CSV table of C-alpha atoms in Angstrom, one decimal:
chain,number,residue,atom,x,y,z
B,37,UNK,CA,-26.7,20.5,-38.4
B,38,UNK,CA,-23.1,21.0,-38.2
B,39,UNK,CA,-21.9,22.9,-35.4
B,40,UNK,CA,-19.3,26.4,-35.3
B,41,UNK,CA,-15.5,25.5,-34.9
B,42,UNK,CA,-13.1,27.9,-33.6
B,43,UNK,CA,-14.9,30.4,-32.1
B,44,UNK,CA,-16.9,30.7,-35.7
B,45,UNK,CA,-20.7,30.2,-36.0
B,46,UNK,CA,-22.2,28.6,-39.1
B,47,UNK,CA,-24.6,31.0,-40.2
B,48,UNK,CA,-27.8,30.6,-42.1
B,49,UNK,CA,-29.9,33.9,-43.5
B,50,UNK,CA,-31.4,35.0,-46.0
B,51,UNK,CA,-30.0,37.2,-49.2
B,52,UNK,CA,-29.7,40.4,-48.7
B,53,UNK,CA,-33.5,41.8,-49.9
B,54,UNK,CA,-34.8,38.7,-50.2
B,55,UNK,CA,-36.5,36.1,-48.3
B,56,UNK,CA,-35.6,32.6,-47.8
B,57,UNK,CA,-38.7,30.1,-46.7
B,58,UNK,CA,-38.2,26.8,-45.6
B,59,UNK,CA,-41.7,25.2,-45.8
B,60,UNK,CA,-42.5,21.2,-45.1
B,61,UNK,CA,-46.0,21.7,-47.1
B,62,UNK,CA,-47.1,20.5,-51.0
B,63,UNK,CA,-49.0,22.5,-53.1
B,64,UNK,CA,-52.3,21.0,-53.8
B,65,UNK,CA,-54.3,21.4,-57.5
B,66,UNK,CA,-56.8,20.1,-60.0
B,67,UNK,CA,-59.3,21.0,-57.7
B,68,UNK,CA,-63.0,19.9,-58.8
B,69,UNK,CA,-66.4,21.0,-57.5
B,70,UNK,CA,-68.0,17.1,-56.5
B,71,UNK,CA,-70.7,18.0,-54.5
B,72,UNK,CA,-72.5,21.2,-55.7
B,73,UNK,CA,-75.8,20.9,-53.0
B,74,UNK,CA,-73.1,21.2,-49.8
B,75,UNK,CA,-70.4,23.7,-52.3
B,76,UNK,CA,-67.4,20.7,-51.8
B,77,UNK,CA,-64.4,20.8,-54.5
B,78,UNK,CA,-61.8,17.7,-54.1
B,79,UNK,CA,-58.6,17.3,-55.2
B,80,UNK,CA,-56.0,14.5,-55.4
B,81,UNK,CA,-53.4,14.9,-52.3
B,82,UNK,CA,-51.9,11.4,-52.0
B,83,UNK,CA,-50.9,9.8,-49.2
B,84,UNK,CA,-49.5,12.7,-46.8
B,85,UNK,CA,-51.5,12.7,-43.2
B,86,UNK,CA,-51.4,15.6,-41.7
B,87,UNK,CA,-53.7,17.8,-39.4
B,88,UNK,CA,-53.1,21.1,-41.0
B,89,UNK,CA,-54.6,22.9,-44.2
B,90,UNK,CA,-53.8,26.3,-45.5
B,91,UNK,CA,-55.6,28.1,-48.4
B,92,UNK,CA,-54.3,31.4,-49.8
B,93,UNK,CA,-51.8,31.9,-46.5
B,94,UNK,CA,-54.9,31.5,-44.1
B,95,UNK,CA,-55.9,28.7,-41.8
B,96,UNK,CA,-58.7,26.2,-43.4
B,97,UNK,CA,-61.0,24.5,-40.5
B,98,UNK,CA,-61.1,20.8,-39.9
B,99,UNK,CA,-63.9,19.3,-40.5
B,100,UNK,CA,-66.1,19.4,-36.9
B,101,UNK,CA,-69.3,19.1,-35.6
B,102,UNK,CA,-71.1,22.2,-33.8
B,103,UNK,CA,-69.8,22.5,-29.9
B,104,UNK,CA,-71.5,20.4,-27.3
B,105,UNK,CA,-73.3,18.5,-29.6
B,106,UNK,CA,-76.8,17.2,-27.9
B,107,UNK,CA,-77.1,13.5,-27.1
B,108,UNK,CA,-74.0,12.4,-26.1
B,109,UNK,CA,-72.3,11.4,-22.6
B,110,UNK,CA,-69.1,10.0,-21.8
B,111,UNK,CA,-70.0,6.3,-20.2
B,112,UNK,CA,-67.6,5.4,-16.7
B,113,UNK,CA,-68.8,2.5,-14.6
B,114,UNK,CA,-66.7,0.5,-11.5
B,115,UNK,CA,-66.9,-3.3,-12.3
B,116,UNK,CA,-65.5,-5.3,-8.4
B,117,UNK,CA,-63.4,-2.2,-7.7
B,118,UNK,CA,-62.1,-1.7,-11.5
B,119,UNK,CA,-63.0,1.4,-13.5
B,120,UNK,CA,-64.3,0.6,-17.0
B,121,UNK,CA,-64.4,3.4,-19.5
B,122,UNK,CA,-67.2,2.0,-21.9
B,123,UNK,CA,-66.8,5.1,-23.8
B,124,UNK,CA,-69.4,7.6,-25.0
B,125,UNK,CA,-73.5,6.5,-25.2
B,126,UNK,CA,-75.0,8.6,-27.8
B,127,UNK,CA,-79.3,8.9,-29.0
B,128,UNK,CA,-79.8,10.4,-31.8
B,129,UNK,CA,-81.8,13.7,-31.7
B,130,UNK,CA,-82.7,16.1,-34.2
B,131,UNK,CA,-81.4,18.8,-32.0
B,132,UNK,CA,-78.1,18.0,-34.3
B,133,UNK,CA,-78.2,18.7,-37.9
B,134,UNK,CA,-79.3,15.5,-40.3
B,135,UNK,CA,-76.2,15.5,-42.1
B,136,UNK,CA,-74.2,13.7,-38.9
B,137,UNK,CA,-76.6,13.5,-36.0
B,138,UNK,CA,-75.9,9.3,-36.5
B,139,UNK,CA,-72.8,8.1,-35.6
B,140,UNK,CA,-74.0,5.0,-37.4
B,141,UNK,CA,-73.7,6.8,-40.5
B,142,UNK,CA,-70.2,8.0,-39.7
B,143,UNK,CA,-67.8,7.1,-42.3
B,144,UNK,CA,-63.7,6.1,-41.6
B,145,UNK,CA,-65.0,6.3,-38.1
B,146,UNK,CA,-61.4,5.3,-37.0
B,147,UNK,CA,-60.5,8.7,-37.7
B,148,UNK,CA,-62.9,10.5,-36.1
B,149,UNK,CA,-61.9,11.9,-33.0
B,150,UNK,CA,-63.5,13.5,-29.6
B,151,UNK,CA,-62.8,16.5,-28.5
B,152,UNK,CA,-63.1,18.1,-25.2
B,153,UNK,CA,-61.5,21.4,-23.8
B,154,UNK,CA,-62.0,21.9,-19.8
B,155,UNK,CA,-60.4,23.7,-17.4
B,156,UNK,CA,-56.6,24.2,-18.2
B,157,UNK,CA,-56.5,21.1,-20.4
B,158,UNK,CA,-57.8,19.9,-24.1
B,159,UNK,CA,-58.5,16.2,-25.1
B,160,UNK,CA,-58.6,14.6,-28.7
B,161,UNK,CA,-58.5,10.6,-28.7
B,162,UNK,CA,-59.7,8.5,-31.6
B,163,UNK,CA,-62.7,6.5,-32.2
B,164,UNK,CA,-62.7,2.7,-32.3
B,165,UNK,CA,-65.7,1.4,-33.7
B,166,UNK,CA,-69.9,2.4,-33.4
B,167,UNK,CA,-72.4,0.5,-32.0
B,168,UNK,CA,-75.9,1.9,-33.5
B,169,UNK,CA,-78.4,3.0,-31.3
B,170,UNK,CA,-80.3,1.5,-29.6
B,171,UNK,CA,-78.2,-1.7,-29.6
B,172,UNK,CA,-76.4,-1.0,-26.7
B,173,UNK,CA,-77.4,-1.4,-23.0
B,174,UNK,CA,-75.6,-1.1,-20.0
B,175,UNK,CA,-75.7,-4.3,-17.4
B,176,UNK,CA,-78.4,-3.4,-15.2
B,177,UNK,CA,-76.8,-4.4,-12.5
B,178,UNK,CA,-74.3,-1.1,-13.0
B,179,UNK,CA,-77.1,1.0,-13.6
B,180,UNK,CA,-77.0,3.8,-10.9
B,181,UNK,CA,-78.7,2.7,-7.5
B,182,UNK,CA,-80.6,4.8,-6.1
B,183,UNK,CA,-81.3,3.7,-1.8
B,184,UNK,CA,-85.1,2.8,-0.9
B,185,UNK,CA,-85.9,3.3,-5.0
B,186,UNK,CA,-86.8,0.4,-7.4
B,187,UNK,CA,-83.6,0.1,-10.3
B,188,UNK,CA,-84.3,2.1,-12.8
B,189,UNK,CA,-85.2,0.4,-16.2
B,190,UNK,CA,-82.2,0.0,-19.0
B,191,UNK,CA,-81.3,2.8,-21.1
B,192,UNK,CA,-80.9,1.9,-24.5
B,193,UNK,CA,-78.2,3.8,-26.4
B,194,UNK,CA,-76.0,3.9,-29.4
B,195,UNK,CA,-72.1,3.5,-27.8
B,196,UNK,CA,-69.0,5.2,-29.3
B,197,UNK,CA,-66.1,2.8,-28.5
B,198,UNK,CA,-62.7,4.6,-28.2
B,199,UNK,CA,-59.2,3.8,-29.0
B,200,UNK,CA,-56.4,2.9,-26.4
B,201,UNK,CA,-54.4,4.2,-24.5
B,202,UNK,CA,-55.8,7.7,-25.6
B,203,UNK,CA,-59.4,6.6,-23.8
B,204,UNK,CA,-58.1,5.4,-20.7
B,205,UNK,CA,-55.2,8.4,-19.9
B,206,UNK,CA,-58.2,11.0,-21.1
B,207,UNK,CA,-60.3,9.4,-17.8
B,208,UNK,CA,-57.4,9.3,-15.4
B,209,UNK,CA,-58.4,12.5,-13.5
B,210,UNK,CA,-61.7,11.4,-10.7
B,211,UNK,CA,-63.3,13.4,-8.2
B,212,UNK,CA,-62.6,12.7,-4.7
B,213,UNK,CA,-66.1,12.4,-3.5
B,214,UNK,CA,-67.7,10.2,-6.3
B,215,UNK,CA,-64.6,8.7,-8.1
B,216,UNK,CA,-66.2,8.9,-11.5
B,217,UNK,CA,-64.2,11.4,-14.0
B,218,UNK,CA,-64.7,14.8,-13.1
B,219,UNK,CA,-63.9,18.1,-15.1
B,220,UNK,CA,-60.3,17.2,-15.7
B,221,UNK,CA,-61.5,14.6,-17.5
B,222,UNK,CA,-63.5,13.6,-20.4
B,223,UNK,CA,-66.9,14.0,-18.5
B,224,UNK,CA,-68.2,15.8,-21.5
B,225,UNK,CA,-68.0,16.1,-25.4
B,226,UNK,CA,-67.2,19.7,-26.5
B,227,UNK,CA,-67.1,18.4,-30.8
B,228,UNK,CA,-66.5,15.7,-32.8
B,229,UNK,CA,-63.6,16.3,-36.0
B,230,UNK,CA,-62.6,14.9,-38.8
B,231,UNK,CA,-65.2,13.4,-40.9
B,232,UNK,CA,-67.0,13.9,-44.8
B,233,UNK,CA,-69.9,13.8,-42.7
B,234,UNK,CA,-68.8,16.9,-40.9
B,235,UNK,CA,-67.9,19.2,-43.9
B,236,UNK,CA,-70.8,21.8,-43.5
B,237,UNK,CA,-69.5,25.0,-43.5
B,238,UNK,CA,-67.0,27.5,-45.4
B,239,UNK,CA,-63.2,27.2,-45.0
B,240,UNK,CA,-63.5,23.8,-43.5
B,241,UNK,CA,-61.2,20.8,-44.7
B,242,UNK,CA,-61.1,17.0,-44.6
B,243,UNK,CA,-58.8,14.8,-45.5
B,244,UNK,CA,-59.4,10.9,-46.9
B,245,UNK,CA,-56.5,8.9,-46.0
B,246,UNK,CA,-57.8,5.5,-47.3
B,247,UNK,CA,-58.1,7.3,-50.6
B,248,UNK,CA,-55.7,10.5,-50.6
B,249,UNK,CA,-58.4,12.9,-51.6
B,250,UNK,CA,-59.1,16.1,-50.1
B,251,UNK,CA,-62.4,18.0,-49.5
B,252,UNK,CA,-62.8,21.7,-49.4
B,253,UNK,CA,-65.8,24.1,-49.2
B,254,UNK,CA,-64.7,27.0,-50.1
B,255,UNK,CA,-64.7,30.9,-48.3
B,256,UNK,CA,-65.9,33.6,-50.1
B,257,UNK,CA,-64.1,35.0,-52.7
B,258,UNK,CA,-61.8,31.7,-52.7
B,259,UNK,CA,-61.5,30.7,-56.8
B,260,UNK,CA,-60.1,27.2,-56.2
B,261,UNK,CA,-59.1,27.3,-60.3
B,262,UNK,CA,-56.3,29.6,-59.0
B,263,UNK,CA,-55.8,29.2,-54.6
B,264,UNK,CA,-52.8,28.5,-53.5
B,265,UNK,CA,-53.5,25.6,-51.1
B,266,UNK,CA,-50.7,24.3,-49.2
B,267,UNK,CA,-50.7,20.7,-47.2
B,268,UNK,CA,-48.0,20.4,-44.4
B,269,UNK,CA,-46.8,17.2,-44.5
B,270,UNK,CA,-42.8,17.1,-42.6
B,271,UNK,CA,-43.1,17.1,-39.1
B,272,UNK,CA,-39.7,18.5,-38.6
B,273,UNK,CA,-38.3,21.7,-40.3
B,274,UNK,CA,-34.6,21.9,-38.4
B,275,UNK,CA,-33.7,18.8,-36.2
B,276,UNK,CA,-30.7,20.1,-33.7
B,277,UNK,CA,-29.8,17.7,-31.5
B,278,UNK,CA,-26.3,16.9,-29.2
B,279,UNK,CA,-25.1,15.0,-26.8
B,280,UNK,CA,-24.1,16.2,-22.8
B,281,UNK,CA,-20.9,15.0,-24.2
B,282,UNK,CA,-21.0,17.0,-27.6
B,283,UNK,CA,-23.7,19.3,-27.3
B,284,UNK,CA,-24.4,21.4,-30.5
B,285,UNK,CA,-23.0,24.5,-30.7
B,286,UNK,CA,-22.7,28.4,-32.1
B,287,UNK,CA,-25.0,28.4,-35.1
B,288,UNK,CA,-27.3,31.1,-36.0
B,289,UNK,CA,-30.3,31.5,-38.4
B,290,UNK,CA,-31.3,35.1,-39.3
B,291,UNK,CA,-34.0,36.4,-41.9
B,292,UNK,CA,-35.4,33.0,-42.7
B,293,UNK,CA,-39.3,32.0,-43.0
B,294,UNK,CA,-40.2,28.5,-41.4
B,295,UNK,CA,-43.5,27.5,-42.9
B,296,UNK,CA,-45.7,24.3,-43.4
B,297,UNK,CA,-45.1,21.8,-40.8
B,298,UNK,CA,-47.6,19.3,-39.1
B,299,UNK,CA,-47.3,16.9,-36.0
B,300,UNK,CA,-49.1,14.0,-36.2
B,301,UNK,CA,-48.9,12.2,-32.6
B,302,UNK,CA,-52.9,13.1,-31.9
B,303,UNK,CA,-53.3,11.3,-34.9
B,304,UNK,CA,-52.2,8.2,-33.0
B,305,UNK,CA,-54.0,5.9,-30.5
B,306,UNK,CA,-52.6,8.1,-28.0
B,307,UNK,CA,-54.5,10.8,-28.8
B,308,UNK,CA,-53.8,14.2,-27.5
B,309,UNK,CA,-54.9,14.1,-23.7
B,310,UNK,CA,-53.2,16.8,-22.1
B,311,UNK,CA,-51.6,17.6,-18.1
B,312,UNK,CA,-51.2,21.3,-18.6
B,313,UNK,CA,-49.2,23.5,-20.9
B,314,UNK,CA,-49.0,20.9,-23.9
B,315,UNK,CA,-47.3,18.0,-21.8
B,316,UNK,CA,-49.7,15.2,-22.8
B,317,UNK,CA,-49.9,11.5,-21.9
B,318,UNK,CA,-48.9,8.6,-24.1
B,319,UNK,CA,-48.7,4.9,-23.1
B,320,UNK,CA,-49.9,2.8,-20.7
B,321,UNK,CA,-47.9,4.3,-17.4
B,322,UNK,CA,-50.4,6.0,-16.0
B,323,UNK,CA,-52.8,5.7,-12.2
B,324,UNK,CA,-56.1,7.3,-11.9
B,325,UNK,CA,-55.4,10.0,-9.5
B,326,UNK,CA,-57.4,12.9,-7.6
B,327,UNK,CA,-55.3,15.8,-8.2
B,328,UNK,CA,-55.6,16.5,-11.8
B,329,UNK,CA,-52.2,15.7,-12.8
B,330,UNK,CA,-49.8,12.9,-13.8
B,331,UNK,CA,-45.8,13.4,-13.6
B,332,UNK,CA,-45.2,10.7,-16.5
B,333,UNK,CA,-45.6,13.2,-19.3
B,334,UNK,CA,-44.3,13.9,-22.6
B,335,UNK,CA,-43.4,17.5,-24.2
B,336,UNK,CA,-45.2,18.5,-27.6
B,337,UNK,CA,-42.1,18.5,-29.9
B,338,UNK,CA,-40.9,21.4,-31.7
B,339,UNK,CA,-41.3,21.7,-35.7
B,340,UNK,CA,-37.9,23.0,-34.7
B,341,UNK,CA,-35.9,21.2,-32.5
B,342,UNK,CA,-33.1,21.3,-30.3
B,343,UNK,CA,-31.3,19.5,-27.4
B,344,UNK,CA,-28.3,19.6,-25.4
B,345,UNK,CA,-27.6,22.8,-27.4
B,346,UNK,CA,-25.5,26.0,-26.8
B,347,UNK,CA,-24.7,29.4,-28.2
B,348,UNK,CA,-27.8,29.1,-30.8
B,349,UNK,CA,-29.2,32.1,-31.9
B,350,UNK,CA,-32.7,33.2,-33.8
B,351,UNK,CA,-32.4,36.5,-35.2
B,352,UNK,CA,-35.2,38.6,-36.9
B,353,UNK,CA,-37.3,35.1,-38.4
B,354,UNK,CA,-40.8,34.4,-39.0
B,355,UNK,CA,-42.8,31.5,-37.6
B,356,UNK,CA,-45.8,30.9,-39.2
B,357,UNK,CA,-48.4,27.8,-40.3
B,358,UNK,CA,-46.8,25.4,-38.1
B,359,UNK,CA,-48.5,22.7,-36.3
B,360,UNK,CA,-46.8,21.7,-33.2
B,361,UNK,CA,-44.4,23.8,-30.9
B,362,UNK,CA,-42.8,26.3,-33.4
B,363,UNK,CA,-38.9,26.4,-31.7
B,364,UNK,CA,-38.2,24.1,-28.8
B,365,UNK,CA,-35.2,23.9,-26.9
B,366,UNK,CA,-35.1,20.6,-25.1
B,367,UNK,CA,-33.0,19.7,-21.8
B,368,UNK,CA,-29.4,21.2,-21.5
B,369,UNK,CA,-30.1,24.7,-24.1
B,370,UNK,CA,-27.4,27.2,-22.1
B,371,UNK,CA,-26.3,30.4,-23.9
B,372,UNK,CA,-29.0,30.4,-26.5
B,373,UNK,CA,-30.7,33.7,-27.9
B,374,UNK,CA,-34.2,34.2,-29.7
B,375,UNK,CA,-34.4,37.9,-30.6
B,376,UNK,CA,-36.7,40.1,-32.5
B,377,UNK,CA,-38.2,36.9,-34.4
B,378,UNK,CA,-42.1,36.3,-35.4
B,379,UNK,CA,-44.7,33.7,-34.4
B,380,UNK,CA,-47.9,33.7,-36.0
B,381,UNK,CA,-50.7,31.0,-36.7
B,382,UNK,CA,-48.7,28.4,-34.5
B,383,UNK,CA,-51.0,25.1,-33.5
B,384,UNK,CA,-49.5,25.2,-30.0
B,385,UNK,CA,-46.7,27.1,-28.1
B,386,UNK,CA,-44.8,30.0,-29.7
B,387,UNK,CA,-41.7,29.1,-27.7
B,388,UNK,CA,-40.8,26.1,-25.4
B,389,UNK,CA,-37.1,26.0,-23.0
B,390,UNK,CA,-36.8,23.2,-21.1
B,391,UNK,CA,-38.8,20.9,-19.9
B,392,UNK,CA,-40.3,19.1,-16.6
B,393,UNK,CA,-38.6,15.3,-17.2
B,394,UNK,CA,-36.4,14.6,-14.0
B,395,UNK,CA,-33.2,15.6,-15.7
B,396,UNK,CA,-34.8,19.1,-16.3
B,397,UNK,CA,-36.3,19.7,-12.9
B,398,UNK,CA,-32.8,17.6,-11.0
B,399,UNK,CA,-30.2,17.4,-13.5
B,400,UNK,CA,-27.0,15.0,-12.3
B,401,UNK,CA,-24.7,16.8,-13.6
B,402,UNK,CA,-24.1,20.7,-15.4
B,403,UNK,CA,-24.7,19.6,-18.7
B,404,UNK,CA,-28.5,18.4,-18.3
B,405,UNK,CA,-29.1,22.0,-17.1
B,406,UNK,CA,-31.1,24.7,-19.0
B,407,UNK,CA,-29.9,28.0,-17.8
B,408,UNK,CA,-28.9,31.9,-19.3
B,409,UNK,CA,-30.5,31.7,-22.4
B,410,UNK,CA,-32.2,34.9,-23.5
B,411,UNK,CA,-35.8,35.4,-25.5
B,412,UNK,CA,-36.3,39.0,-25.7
B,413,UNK,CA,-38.4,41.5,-28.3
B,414,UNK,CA,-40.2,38.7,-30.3
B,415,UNK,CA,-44.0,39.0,-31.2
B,416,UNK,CA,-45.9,36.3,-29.9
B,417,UNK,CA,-49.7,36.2,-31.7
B,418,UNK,CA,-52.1,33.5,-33.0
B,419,UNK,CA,-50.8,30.7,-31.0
B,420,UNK,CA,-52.2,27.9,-29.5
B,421,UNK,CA,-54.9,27.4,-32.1
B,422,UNK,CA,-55.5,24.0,-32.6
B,423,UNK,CA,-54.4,23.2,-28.7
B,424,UNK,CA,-55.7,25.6,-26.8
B,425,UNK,CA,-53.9,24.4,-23.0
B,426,UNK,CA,-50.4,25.7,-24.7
B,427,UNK,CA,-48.7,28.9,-23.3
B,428,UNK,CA,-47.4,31.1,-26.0
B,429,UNK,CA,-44.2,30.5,-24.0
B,430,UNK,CA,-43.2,28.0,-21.8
């Protein structure tokens, strides 16, 4: 983006009676109906991750599991004074239905993720790799002890091995009294996404990246001969970024639709293990701790972006289908306005200003700060929907 000279702001709206949308999604046809006993069309998408799906303008479902499946527990065990995460023991049971109530059976099990929402926070980190059950058995020396018992035979479980460094941060939080994850943790499995497997009920999605196809059941009333079905596949609608030396400066974007945009960090080996408000842990930085929190954390960034950035102004815009933040103004936004605008259908916050990184919370010098900016009269609904710790505005 190119910034105003002269006392002049570039401008970008919309004609006058119409609407101008900038959307980061393909449209997606030649749908087929492959499996009629379970109702599943496919279609040919390519290769375009993403973690978003919308059909006729409404939010499809990724593919998931019922909540709080039965027969599975997160595994943590101290080995001389080091905590192991083994990751999560599982039996099958046919408390679950037949279709995925086997991990074993689980295809593209690398892209499979666990999901937990507790407390303030919400978890998603990959799986690794499947031991069947009942081929694995914890040491029994690490069984639990019990004083002036005998040890208790093995337990013999399937294991769900998890990916790094998602695994580890998602088990940083302990209780004081025990020192085994408590419930700022992953002490418990609220559902399992993104599997074939999984596809079970209307309006949910999935997504075959080793092949590019996409799988659908439809809703009612959905004809997919003539749906409009939309894939987000940019991460990044409008990417505004300065310098404390140069910061960007006097622009303005009024009347405009920002549509179809994904974010695809969960997607990672990171995972999406959150601190509070969308600030998430990535890497390897990270201490087991007591308190529930970590200060080395990362913001969710914005599918519109902006930093070190002054005199920007969102006037009378609409919001909608994204999947990250939906406007983020990173460290050093002074003078900035977001009036009268809409969010709607927004994966996590409406609205994020500033941040909590040390030059946000102790800038060095004036142009690191985030100060008089203004948000006022904007409709804030449908947010948070795929991460559920966000605020609508931070």
């Amino acid at each position: 983006l190119d910034s105003g000279q002269d006392g002049q702001d570039v401008v970008y709206r919309s004609a006058v009676g119409e609407r101008a949308v900038i959307s980061g999604a393909i449209r997606i046809t030649g749908w087929q109906l492959t499996d009629p006993g379970r109702g599943i069309f496919a279609a040919f998408a390519g290769q375009h991750p993403t973690r978003q799906l919308y059909v006729n303008g409404r939010r499809a479902i990724r593919a998931r599991t019922e909540d709080y499946p039965s027969g599975f527990l997160p595994a943590f065990v101290w080995i001389l004074g080091v905590p192991i995460k083994l990751g999560i023991e599982f039996i099958p049971t046919d408390l679950n239905p037949a279709g995925w109530r086997d991990p074993a059976t689980w295809t593209n099990v690398r892209d499979i993720e666990a999901v937990i929402v507790t407390q303030w926070k919400q978890m998603s980190v990959k799986v690794a790799s499947v031991t069947p059950y009942p081929e694995f058995t914890i040491d029994p020396l690490l069984q639990p002890l019990t004083l002036l018992l005998p040890r208790p035979q093995p337990v013999k479980t399937g294991l769900i091995t998890m990916q790094d460094p998602g695994w580890t941060n998602a088990n940083e939080f302990l209780l004081r009294d025990t020192m085994q994850p408590g419930p700022w943790s992953f002490w418990q499995v609220t559902r399992f996404e993104n599997a074939y497997e999984f596809l079970d009920q209307p309006g949910e999605w999935y997504l075959n990246n080793a092949t590019g196809y996409l799988y659908y059941i439809p809703r009612p009333g959905e004809d997919m001969a003539t749906a409009e079905v939309e894939l987000p596949v940019l991460e990044r609608l409008v990417d505004g970024q300065g310098t404390s030396a140069q910061p960007l400066s006097h622009i303005r974007f009024e009347g405009l639709t920002f549509t179809g945009a994904t974010w695809l960090g969960p997607s990672s080996p990171d995972g999406y293990v959150t601190d509070q408000s969308a600030f998430h842990l990535v890497g390897t930085n990270h201490k087991p701790n007591i308190w529930g929190h970590d200060q080395n954390v990362v913001r969710t960034p914005g599918n519109l972006y902006f930093r070190f950035a002054r005199n920007i102004g969102f006037f009378g815009n609409i919001f909608e289908h994204l999947g990250s933040v939906a406007l983020d103004f990173d460290t050093g936004s002074q003078h900035n306005r977001i009036e009268q605008n809409l969010f709607t259908d927004i994966a996590s916050s409406a609205i994020v200003l500033g941040g909590v990184a040390p030059e946000d919370a102790r800038p060095e010098h004036p142009a690191q700060a985030t100060s008089d900016n203004l948000i006022a009269g904007n409709l804030v609904r449908n947010v948070a929907t795929d991460y559920v710790d966000a605020a609508g505005i931070f």
